[in-house]
Amino acid sequence: MCGIVAYIGHQQAYPIVLKGLKRLEYRGYDSAGVALLDTDLNIYKKAGKVSNLENFAEDKNLNSTVGIGHTRWATHGAPNDVNAHPHKSGNDRLAIIHNGIIENYDALKKELIKRGHIFESDTDTEVLIHLIEEIIAKDNVSLEEAVRYSLNEVIGAYAIVIIDKENPNKLIAARNSSPLVIGIGKEEFFVASDATPIIEFTKNVIYLDDEQVAIIERGQEIKIVDIANKQITPMIQELEMNLEAIEKGGYEHFMLKEIYEQPQSIRASMLGRLNSVTGEVTLGGVEEFEAKFMNADRIIFVACGTSWHSALVGEYMIEDLARIPVEVEYASEFRYRNPILSEKDIVIAISQSGETADTLAALELAKEKGATIYGICNVVGSSIARATDAGSYTHAGPEIGVASTKAFTAQITILALMALTLAQKKGSITKTRYQELTNQLNDIPRLVGKVLESNEQIKYIAEQYKDAANFLYLGRGYNFPVALEGALKLKEISYIHAEGYPAAEMKHGPIALIDENMPVVAIATRIANYQKVVSNIQEVKARNGNIIGIVTEGDEAIRAISEHVIEIPATDEFLDPLISVIPLQLLSYHIAVMRDCNVDQPRNLAKSVTVE
Ligand code: G6P
């Protein structure tokens, strides 16, 4: 939700900030804006994508070696020019960019209006910069003091950067619950919501913690204090990411690149964890907490979106192999429903970004209630990763396409490793089955590569159904969460209404929707309940639905009753989701491209949802 970038140093700020905004556009693309300091404070902002801002600013004065920029996912106020960030103080001295929500902005705004402040926008952010202005004037304090005082008054989440006409050599940044990274270059500093705008300039970064304020001055050492003014010693870390990983590398879209990266990203998730010679699995976080896992009453997964679908697969895997009861919760529900938790519960958050506000809050609640908390995140150094007692990074590499693909299969890889580790430690799996599954897991990257070879066929199928108004996805057992994920992918990027259902549950409602216009994607590999799925597909056929079967190589029964079949290699059903999801990702991708949709940045969505 919203991306922020800032620069101060010896280079021109605008090109750096603009490029950074393009990298952060996955976080929101309702509007974009920059503030630059020449002799004047120049603010340029425009509704729509960063390219609109770029066109608008083309002929403006862009000279400045300090600048801040923002790309917005609208929460308070419509996505128009006025509500775009940066917002400035009433006296035109200060400008702010903000990712997050100031929850008590209304009360603060009323108070400030009484004191004569006039607001231009409907945003919560403008209230914050007026509050800072008010404190400077009223208490006659420095900018950094005023920022600290104001942050003591606000309730909510923020990652902010402030630029000041009277202090052209200074930027003030602060965070609470929204991510913020500071890059330390040679006599220059970068600030951003994630490391992607920074990576090509420096690998040395500081991740600001909650309620910390950074005073960043040209030619000086960075200074960090908390909002009570306690000095903090900055901890500089080295980024592991490389530049190629965040570029398209010849693919038309990031999503396609990320789909094709899955043989490598799944391999990366297993690296150092699955010994391909001995077949032994070691998952660091689980080893560390072995006693807790062995004595756990329950494992509760909290997640949102695609990560929630992975959690469902995890539930099937862990209950199946390790015989530990598992629950899967929408993080947004869990955090507000007063759940029963004890010290014998392990709460595992699954999150690609590691920044999803609901997931983070659910985890914090679990911690408060004494549960052990664990994170499965992709983004190294993210808020969830840092808040947890232990965890496993998925190591899928940066995922830029808003619709999650390689993060999903990486999460499932970790969950498979987790289920295998727990099962082995609990003695709930035979040696032979363990060996069989680890061998097959090791072969998954190759099998994913084989499924990717069906791309042209999938494109052809996409052409046949691109104009459908609805889609139904059916799956049973391990393939039920895959059906949900397939439907979500299609909705997200092609705007076609789609539902995922357990195949047998179809007769309790969705069957009423089936007619000759309804494409039904049936994930019907040779799993335990194969015959039952075939019967479910017969029920669709009897009502003239169009069947697209995702089947195991060599399948005859489903081919005979389907309009199309996409064959995938045979594997144990435990590992099926890792390959059965691939054709669904490609199908939604091609349909979205054919419908002229913005695949990487679908309307109204954002990749990192840092608001409730
Ligand atoms: C957003 C994204 C989804 C993602 C979900 C959870 O809705 O558009 O792709 O699955 O957030 O994100 P997380 O980073 O926590 O996995």
XYZ file of C-alpha atoms and ligand atoms in Angstrom:
628
model
C 0.000 0.000 0.000
C 1.756 3.088 -1.260
C 5.423 3.283 -2.059
C 7.755 5.974 -0.804
C 11.193 6.987 -2.069
C 13.565 9.751 -1.055
C 17.064 10.848 -1.945
C 19.608 13.293 -0.591
C 23.190 13.542 -1.853
C 25.296 14.869 -4.700
C 23.281 13.499 -7.649
C 20.106 14.875 -9.209
C 17.284 13.515 -7.052
C 14.446 13.396 -9.597
C 15.686 10.555 -11.872
C 16.526 8.436 -8.816
C 13.177 9.073 -7.153
C 11.239 8.505 -10.383
C 12.975 5.208 -11.108
C 12.391 4.168 -7.512
C 8.683 4.950 -7.849
C 8.483 2.753 -10.927
C 10.023 -0.097 -8.950
C 7.547 0.462 -6.133
C 4.516 0.845 -8.359
C 3.407 -2.665 -7.343
C 2.485 -1.093 -3.992
C -0.173 1.137 -5.518
C -0.718 3.112 -8.679
C -3.623 5.467 -8.034
C -1.433 8.565 -8.216
C 2.190 9.610 -8.014
C 4.079 12.724 -6.966
C 7.425 14.242 -6.040
C 8.683 17.185 -4.013
C 12.003 18.765 -4.972
C 13.940 21.636 -3.459
C 15.598 24.182 -5.674
C 15.218 27.659 -4.253
C 11.561 26.843 -3.939
C 9.763 23.742 -2.780
C 8.430 22.312 -6.053
C 5.698 19.709 -5.862
C 4.476 17.838 -8.940
C 1.742 15.254 -8.619
C -0.754 13.533 -10.852
C -3.539 10.973 -10.600
C -2.785 7.645 -12.263
C 0.441 5.834 -12.843
C 3.999 7.054 -12.420
C 4.199 7.531 -16.203
C 1.502 10.244 -15.917
C 3.669 12.078 -13.422
C 6.669 11.650 -15.688
C 4.847 13.251 -18.642
C 3.459 16.009 -16.467
C 6.826 16.886 -14.907
C 8.779 16.737 -18.174
C 8.961 20.502 -18.737
C 9.106 21.543 -15.071
C 12.040 22.638 -12.943
C 13.454 19.336 -11.775
C 16.738 20.637 -10.455
C 17.384 19.344 -6.940
C 19.779 17.076 -5.077
C 17.167 16.270 -2.495
C 13.717 14.879 -3.202
C 10.843 12.737 -2.007
C 8.334 10.741 -4.053
C 5.217 8.678 -3.548
C 3.041 6.225 -5.439
C -0.383 5.866 -3.887
C -2.954 3.191 -3.173
C -5.891 5.313 -2.089
C -7.390 4.874 1.372
C -8.597 8.304 2.546
C -9.840 10.377 -0.346
C -10.391 9.677 -4.034
C -7.416 8.893 -6.285
C -7.137 12.386 -7.800
C -4.401 15.026 -8.219
C -5.221 16.849 -4.990
C -5.106 13.772 -2.800
C -1.842 12.622 -4.376
C 1.265 12.904 -2.190
C 3.478 14.803 -1.324
C 1.318 16.994 0.904
C 2.597 20.287 2.190
C 2.223 22.357 5.313
C 0.009 25.451 5.235
C 3.054 27.743 5.136
C 4.504 25.872 2.112
C 7.662 25.117 4.074
C 7.362 21.345 4.572
C 6.300 18.430 2.395
C 5.577 14.863 3.430
C 5.159 11.435 1.831
C 3.364 8.777 3.842
C 2.549 5.085 3.592
C 0.057 3.976 6.221
C -3.010 5.385 7.935
C -3.321 7.991 10.662
C -6.373 6.589 12.419
C -7.113 9.604 14.635
C -6.690 12.087 11.784
C -10.261 13.296 12.045
C -9.954 14.456 15.664
C -6.572 16.049 14.926
C -7.964 17.743 11.816
C -10.872 19.291 13.733
C -8.459 20.635 16.327
C -6.165 22.080 13.653
C -9.089 23.676 11.781
C -10.015 25.458 15.016
C -6.487 26.820 15.067
C -6.919 28.219 11.573
C -5.424 25.487 9.418
C -6.917 25.134 5.955
C -6.777 21.741 4.253
C -6.699 21.121 0.536
C -7.074 17.351 0.409
C -9.185 14.650 2.049
C -6.149 12.712 3.210
C -5.028 11.763 6.699
C -1.460 12.571 5.628
C -2.070 16.283 5.145
C -3.245 16.424 8.755
C 0.087 15.070 9.947
C 2.170 17.672 8.130
C -0.078 20.469 9.437
C 0.306 19.046 12.936
C 4.098 19.184 12.569
C 3.865 22.754 11.283
C 1.649 23.678 14.233
C 4.093 22.169 16.750
C 7.076 23.983 15.215
C 5.227 27.292 15.482
C 3.638 26.737 18.889
C 6.571 25.156 20.732
C 9.319 26.835 18.782
C 11.188 23.552 18.295
C 13.320 22.054 15.539
C 11.805 19.999 12.728
C 12.996 16.698 14.190
C 11.579 17.509 17.597
C 8.272 18.519 16.049
C 8.159 15.253 14.108
C 8.740 13.268 17.311
C 6.122 15.246 19.234
C 3.588 14.798 16.461
C 4.218 11.060 16.263
C 3.462 10.835 19.962
C 0.044 12.239 19.183
C -0.896 10.085 16.217
C -2.441 6.636 16.318
C -1.872 4.433 13.316
C 0.686 3.244 10.865
C 3.246 5.308 9.047
C 6.395 5.296 7.017
C 7.067 8.964 6.331
C 9.727 11.215 4.894
C 9.687 14.983 5.303
C 11.537 17.601 3.314
C 11.976 21.156 4.634
C 12.607 24.313 2.618
C 14.457 25.822 5.562
C 16.691 22.752 5.977
C 17.695 21.845 2.408
C 20.395 19.484 3.651
C 18.091 17.339 5.714
C 15.449 14.653 5.434
C 13.486 13.271 8.373
C 12.136 9.727 8.087
C 10.121 7.691 10.580
C 8.208 4.441 10.730
C 5.565 2.578 12.655
C 4.090 -0.645 11.199
C 4.845 0.349 7.593
C 8.169 -0.685 6.083
C 11.061 1.711 5.604
C 14.624 1.019 4.466
C 17.461 3.536 4.409
C 20.328 3.023 1.965
C 23.716 4.394 2.981
C 25.779 5.436 -0.027
C 28.924 7.510 -0.338
C 27.830 10.914 0.936
C 24.309 10.137 -0.175
C 21.252 8.516 1.346
C 18.234 6.735 -0.086
C 14.963 5.992 1.675
C 12.324 3.610 0.336
C 9.501 1.236 1.212
C 11.647 -1.679 0.115
C 15.179 -2.141 -1.108
C 14.410 -2.266 -4.860
C 14.963 1.487 -5.513
C 18.199 1.345 -3.521
C 19.915 -1.806 -4.764
C 21.709 -0.300 -7.752
C 23.317 2.406 -5.639
C 24.322 0.661 -2.431
C 24.001 -2.653 -0.645
C 24.325 -1.118 2.828
C 20.976 -0.557 4.434
C 19.308 0.153 7.745
C 15.805 -1.179 8.410
C 14.132 1.340 10.657
C 12.137 -0.172 13.528
C 8.741 0.887 14.826
C 8.557 4.313 16.452
C 12.021 5.278 15.254
C 12.954 8.535 13.600
C 15.985 8.963 11.319
C 17.638 12.323 10.895
C 19.415 12.164 7.573
C 21.784 15.010 6.803
C 23.944 15.580 3.767
C 27.587 14.935 4.630
C 26.795 13.733 8.177
C 26.446 10.380 9.885
C 22.857 9.226 10.066
C 21.214 9.728 13.463
C 18.388 7.548 14.764
C 16.267 8.167 17.840
C 13.006 6.709 19.051
C 9.969 8.917 19.453
C 10.858 9.399 23.133
C 14.234 10.736 21.915
C 16.333 7.781 23.060
C 19.424 7.462 20.889
C 19.549 4.253 18.791
C 22.757 2.803 17.348
C 22.103 2.214 13.638
C 22.561 -1.387 12.524
C 23.831 -1.495 8.954
C 23.009 -4.692 7.050
C 24.080 -5.902 3.644
C 21.432 -6.551 0.974
C 21.544 -9.961 -0.662
C 19.301 -9.119 -3.611
C 20.758 -8.391 -7.069
C 19.611 -6.023 -9.780
C 18.686 -8.640 -12.426
C 16.215 -10.205 -10.021
C 14.068 -7.073 -10.116
C 14.143 -6.550 -13.875
C 11.985 -8.217 -16.541
C 14.830 -10.056 -18.280
C 13.210 -10.148 -21.723
C 9.729 -11.261 -20.608
C 6.738 -9.168 -21.537
C 5.485 -9.088 -17.963
C 6.912 -9.726 -14.519
C 4.138 -12.238 -13.924
C 5.218 -14.379 -16.869
C 8.846 -14.141 -15.817
C 7.904 -15.197 -12.313
C 5.806 -18.131 -13.565
C 8.796 -19.292 -15.620
C 11.192 -18.824 -12.722
C 9.437 -21.483 -10.666
C 11.802 -24.393 -11.389
C 14.618 -22.214 -9.976
C 12.628 -20.593 -7.183
C 11.350 -23.939 -5.886
C 14.910 -25.243 -6.029
C 16.081 -22.171 -4.098
C 13.461 -22.847 -1.397
C 14.856 -26.349 -0.942
C 18.506 -25.336 -1.079
C 20.420 -26.321 2.048
C 17.236 -27.878 3.425
C 16.739 -30.986 1.315
C 19.865 -33.023 0.846
C 19.436 -34.496 -2.623
C 21.941 -37.292 -1.910
C 20.712 -38.533 1.465
C 17.120 -37.296 1.097
C 17.328 -35.767 4.600
C 15.356 -32.626 5.346
C 16.521 -29.969 7.816
C 14.418 -26.896 8.286
C 16.355 -24.516 10.536
C 13.434 -22.778 12.257
C 11.759 -26.067 13.120
C 14.989 -27.557 14.478
C 15.411 -24.504 16.667
C 11.922 -24.948 18.109
C 11.834 -28.713 18.047
C 10.544 -29.112 21.609
C 7.752 -26.596 21.031
C 6.675 -28.248 17.791
C 6.760 -31.698 19.357
C 4.585 -30.578 22.264
C 2.290 -28.302 20.275
C -1.438 -28.778 20.789
C -2.140 -27.078 17.488
C -0.589 -25.206 14.643
C -2.587 -22.205 13.491
C -1.785 -20.594 10.169
C -2.654 -16.931 9.674
C -2.434 -15.410 6.216
C -4.270 -13.458 3.497
C -4.893 -13.940 -0.221
C -2.693 -16.418 -2.014
C -0.720 -17.041 1.171
C -3.972 -18.189 2.790
C -4.335 -20.747 0.025
C -0.825 -22.014 0.739
C -1.795 -22.300 4.383
C -4.682 -24.585 3.401
C -2.255 -26.823 1.530
C -0.063 -26.733 4.657
C -2.986 -27.876 6.773
C -3.544 -30.912 4.545
C 0.179 -31.701 4.516
C 0.888 -31.394 8.236
C -2.234 -33.191 9.403
C -1.668 -35.897 6.841
C 1.985 -36.595 7.620
C 2.745 -35.214 11.066
C -0.666 -35.757 12.696
C -0.622 -32.366 14.443
C -3.999 -30.568 14.418
C -3.884 -27.535 12.148
C -6.219 -24.577 11.746
C -6.135 -22.007 8.965
C -7.360 -18.505 9.693
C -7.855 -15.373 7.655
C -5.539 -13.007 9.512
C -8.090 -10.200 9.301
C -10.734 -12.299 11.083
C -8.437 -13.920 13.577
C -7.120 -10.656 14.976
C -10.565 -9.343 15.874
C -12.418 -12.395 17.050
C -10.827 -12.991 20.451
C -9.393 -16.396 19.555
C -8.544 -18.981 22.190
C -4.784 -19.394 22.301
C -2.368 -20.985 24.695
C 1.343 -21.394 25.165
C 1.071 -24.761 23.509
C -0.100 -23.265 20.231
C 2.226 -22.388 17.395
C 0.973 -19.600 15.189
C 2.576 -19.508 11.765
C 2.188 -16.427 9.586
C 2.606 -16.967 5.854
C 3.300 -13.826 3.869
C 5.170 -13.131 0.662
C 5.833 -9.499 1.522
C 6.127 -9.989 5.261
C 4.327 -6.655 5.541
C 0.607 -7.481 5.326
C -0.916 -5.449 8.156
C -3.586 -7.986 9.107
C -1.126 -10.871 9.187
C 1.332 -8.894 11.277
C -1.401 -7.868 13.719
C -2.658 -11.467 14.010
C 0.851 -12.558 14.850
C 1.279 -9.858 17.451
C -1.985 -10.886 19.066
C -0.799 -14.503 19.186
C 2.449 -13.404 20.789
C 0.596 -11.392 23.424
C -1.427 -14.471 24.273
C 1.718 -16.489 24.826
C 1.734 -18.605 21.648
C 4.972 -19.364 19.848
C 5.109 -17.400 16.626
C 6.773 -18.451 13.382
C 7.048 -16.740 10.001
C 7.173 -18.029 6.449
C 8.097 -14.926 4.454
C 9.747 -14.152 1.167
C 11.069 -10.663 1.802
C 14.200 -10.789 3.934
C 14.168 -8.329 6.814
C 10.424 -7.703 6.479
C 8.307 -6.755 9.489
C 6.830 -10.229 10.001
C 10.210 -11.886 9.667
C 11.560 -9.568 12.314
C 8.606 -9.937 14.661
C 8.730 -13.739 14.843
C 10.577 -16.028 17.237
C 11.753 -18.225 14.378
C 10.918 -18.830 10.764
C 11.851 -19.943 7.278
C 12.463 -17.627 4.369
C 11.038 -18.917 1.114
C 13.959 -17.538 -0.950
C 11.817 -17.226 -4.094
C 13.549 -13.944 -5.003
C 11.716 -10.633 -5.495
C 8.154 -11.070 -6.737
C 7.030 -7.929 -8.548
C 3.834 -8.967 -10.378
C 0.954 -8.104 -8.079
C -0.647 -11.522 -8.588
C 1.437 -13.975 -6.620
C 2.860 -16.996 -8.481
C 6.341 -18.124 -7.534
C 5.778 -17.069 -3.929
C 2.879 -19.543 -3.747
C 4.924 -22.532 -4.900
C 7.842 -21.468 -2.695
C 5.546 -21.319 0.339
C 4.203 -24.785 -0.442
C 7.744 -26.096 -0.795
C 8.532 -24.827 2.699
C 5.306 -26.343 4.029
C 6.181 -29.696 2.459
C 9.618 -29.547 4.089
C 7.981 -28.600 7.372
C 5.477 -31.473 7.228
C 8.266 -33.923 6.398
C 10.523 -32.664 9.206
C 7.731 -32.775 11.767
C 6.569 -36.198 10.625
C 10.043 -37.609 10.883
C 10.596 -36.147 14.336
C 7.225 -37.430 15.511
C 7.783 -40.844 13.998
C 4.494 -40.553 12.135
C 5.964 -41.419 8.744
C 7.654 -44.606 7.586
C 11.182 -44.443 6.310
C 10.072 -45.628 2.891
C 7.369 -42.990 2.524
C 9.718 -40.281 3.747
C 12.318 -41.305 1.161
C 9.694 -41.523 -1.554
C 8.384 -38.035 -0.834
C 11.777 -36.383 -0.465
C 12.906 -37.968 -3.744
C 9.816 -36.711 -5.512
C 10.111 -33.268 -3.940
C 13.643 -33.071 -5.233
C 12.319 -33.778 -8.725
C 9.568 -31.130 -8.625
C 11.594 -28.335 -10.302
C 12.074 -30.601 -13.333
C 8.379 -31.482 -13.436
C 7.411 -27.808 -13.220
C 9.686 -27.227 -16.213
C 7.737 -29.917 -18.106
C 4.386 -28.296 -17.303
C 5.687 -24.977 -18.598
C 6.134 -26.659 -21.983
C 2.328 -26.698 -22.312
C 2.290 -22.914 -22.567
C 1.200 -22.779 -26.225
C -1.651 -25.223 -25.630
C -2.792 -23.215 -22.608
C -2.669 -20.038 -24.690
C -4.926 -21.722 -27.244
C -7.416 -22.674 -24.517
C -7.273 -19.125 -23.149
C -8.294 -17.832 -26.592
C -11.443 -20.017 -26.508
C -12.656 -18.748 -23.143
C -11.290 -15.216 -22.875
C -14.770 -13.710 -23.216
C -16.475 -15.862 -20.580
C -18.242 -13.956 -17.829
C -17.733 -16.611 -15.142
C -15.418 -19.509 -14.416
C -15.713 -22.337 -11.939
C -12.646 -24.140 -10.561
C -13.071 -27.527 -8.920
C -10.617 -29.651 -6.985
C -10.576 -32.212 -4.206
C -8.135 -32.907 -1.412
C -4.766 -31.275 -2.002
C -6.146 -29.776 -5.195
C -9.001 -27.936 -3.490
C -6.771 -25.016 -2.367
C -5.337 -25.041 -5.898
C -8.865 -24.529 -7.261
C -9.228 -21.519 -4.952
C -5.899 -20.167 -6.112
C -6.751 -20.682 -9.798
C -9.978 -18.741 -9.356
C -8.232 -15.953 -7.461
C -5.575 -15.584 -10.168
C -8.227 -15.231 -12.857
C -10.307 -12.693 -10.888
C -7.290 -10.624 -9.918
C -5.837 -10.060 -13.333
C -8.576 -10.615 -15.916
C -11.569 -9.281 -13.918
C -13.603 -12.364 -14.832
C -15.717 -13.574 -11.957
C -14.427 -16.950 -10.813
C -15.072 -19.259 -7.911
C -13.082 -22.140 -6.532
C -14.977 -24.999 -4.948
C -14.344 -28.434 -3.498
C -15.510 -30.623 -6.389
C -18.073 -32.525 -4.357
C -19.503 -29.373 -2.792
C -20.490 -28.116 -6.243
C -23.818 -29.919 -6.022
C -24.774 -27.745 -3.046
C -25.086 -24.561 -5.033
C -22.719 -23.748 -7.909
C -24.203 -26.532 -10.032
C -27.161 -24.198 -10.562
C -24.855 -21.866 -12.485
C -23.707 -24.457 -14.989
C -24.851 -24.116 -18.577
C -23.199 -24.116 -21.989
C -21.539 -20.771 -21.230
C -19.743 -21.867 -18.083
C -16.114 -22.971 -18.350
C -15.253 -25.361 -15.521
C -11.610 -25.977 -14.736
C -11.388 -29.355 -13.033
C -8.122 -30.195 -11.336
C -8.455 -33.932 -11.576
C -5.098 -35.609 -11.227
C -4.810 -39.240 -10.204
C -5.265 -38.715 -6.497
C -7.022 -40.878 -3.938
C -10.480 -39.611 -4.828
C -9.922 -39.602 -8.565
C -13.058 -41.623 -9.385
C -15.175 -39.289 -7.309
C -13.791 -36.277 -9.182
C -14.602 -38.007 -12.470
C -18.194 -38.346 -11.257
C -18.277 -34.638 -10.351
C -17.055 -33.799 -13.844
C -19.783 -36.023 -15.315
C -22.292 -33.890 -13.415
C -20.904 -30.792 -15.134
C -20.958 -32.514 -18.498
C -24.604 -33.527 -18.035
C -25.438 -29.827 -17.736
C -23.468 -28.792 -20.823
C -20.648 -27.061 -18.964
C -17.315 -26.670 -20.807
C -14.675 -28.745 -19.080
C -10.995 -27.912 -18.984
C -9.351 -30.804 -17.177
C -5.967 -30.607 -15.495
C -5.103 -34.289 -15.565
C -2.265 -36.705 -15.001
C -0.322 -37.711 -18.126
C -2.039 -40.582 -19.919
C -5.485 -39.965 -18.421
C -8.280 -41.334 -20.604
C -11.461 -41.041 -18.543
C -11.460 -37.281 -18.210
C -10.189 -36.693 -21.725
C -13.282 -38.521 -22.993
C -15.666 -36.059 -21.328
C -13.691 -32.795 -21.482
C -13.467 -30.052 -24.091
C -9.772 -29.681 -23.292
C -7.243 -31.443 -21.122
C -3.896 -30.177 -19.953
C -1.653 -33.039 -18.909
C 0.751 -32.717 -16.029
C 3.323 -35.291 -14.878
C 2.343 -37.801 -12.234
C 3.513 -37.119 -8.718
C 2.430 -38.020 -5.210
C -0.748 -36.142 -4.368
C 1.068 -34.570 -1.407
C 3.125 -32.629 -3.948
C 0.425 -32.144 -6.567
C -0.300 -28.456 -5.802
C 3.262 -27.549 -6.796
C 2.624 -28.599 -10.367
C -1.154 -28.475 -10.796
C -1.198 -24.722 -10.113
C 1.177 -23.928 -12.990
C -1.370 -24.354 -15.860
C -3.843 -22.238 -13.887
C -1.322 -19.425 -13.534
C -0.625 -19.536 -17.275
C -4.317 -19.715 -18.160
C -5.158 -16.588 -16.174
C -2.063 -14.836 -17.511
C -3.000 -15.436 -21.166
C -6.660 -14.568 -20.660
C -5.679 -11.293 -18.985
C -3.248 -10.410 -21.793
C -5.914 -11.213 -24.415
C -8.418 -9.012 -22.576
C -5.881 -6.192 -22.601
C -5.671 -6.054 -18.839
C -2.708 -4.713 -16.936
C -1.288 -8.045 -15.840
C 1.400 -6.833 -13.463
C -0.643 -4.064 -11.915
C -4.302 -5.046 -11.883
C -6.822 -2.344 -11.029
C -7.560 -1.617 -7.367
C -5.008 -4.108 -6.059
C -1.626 -3.722 -4.475
C 1.013 -6.234 -3.680
C 1.837 -5.250 -0.187
C -1.276 -4.476 1.823
C -0.079 -2.462 4.786
C -3.520 -1.198 5.748
C -6.297 -3.116 7.489
C -2.433 -8.874 -1.653
C -1.794 -9.389 -2.919
C -1.919 -10.909 -2.976
C -1.320 -11.523 -1.720
C -1.942 -10.943 -0.448
C -1.188 -11.377 0.800
O -3.793 -9.047 -1.710
O -2.398 -8.813 -4.052
O -1.214 -11.396 -4.101
O -1.516 -12.905 -1.753
O -1.889 -9.523 -0.493
O 0.112 -10.846 0.754
P 1.343 -11.420 1.515
O 2.480 -10.522 1.149
O 1.021 -11.348 2.981
O 1.561 -12.822 1.079
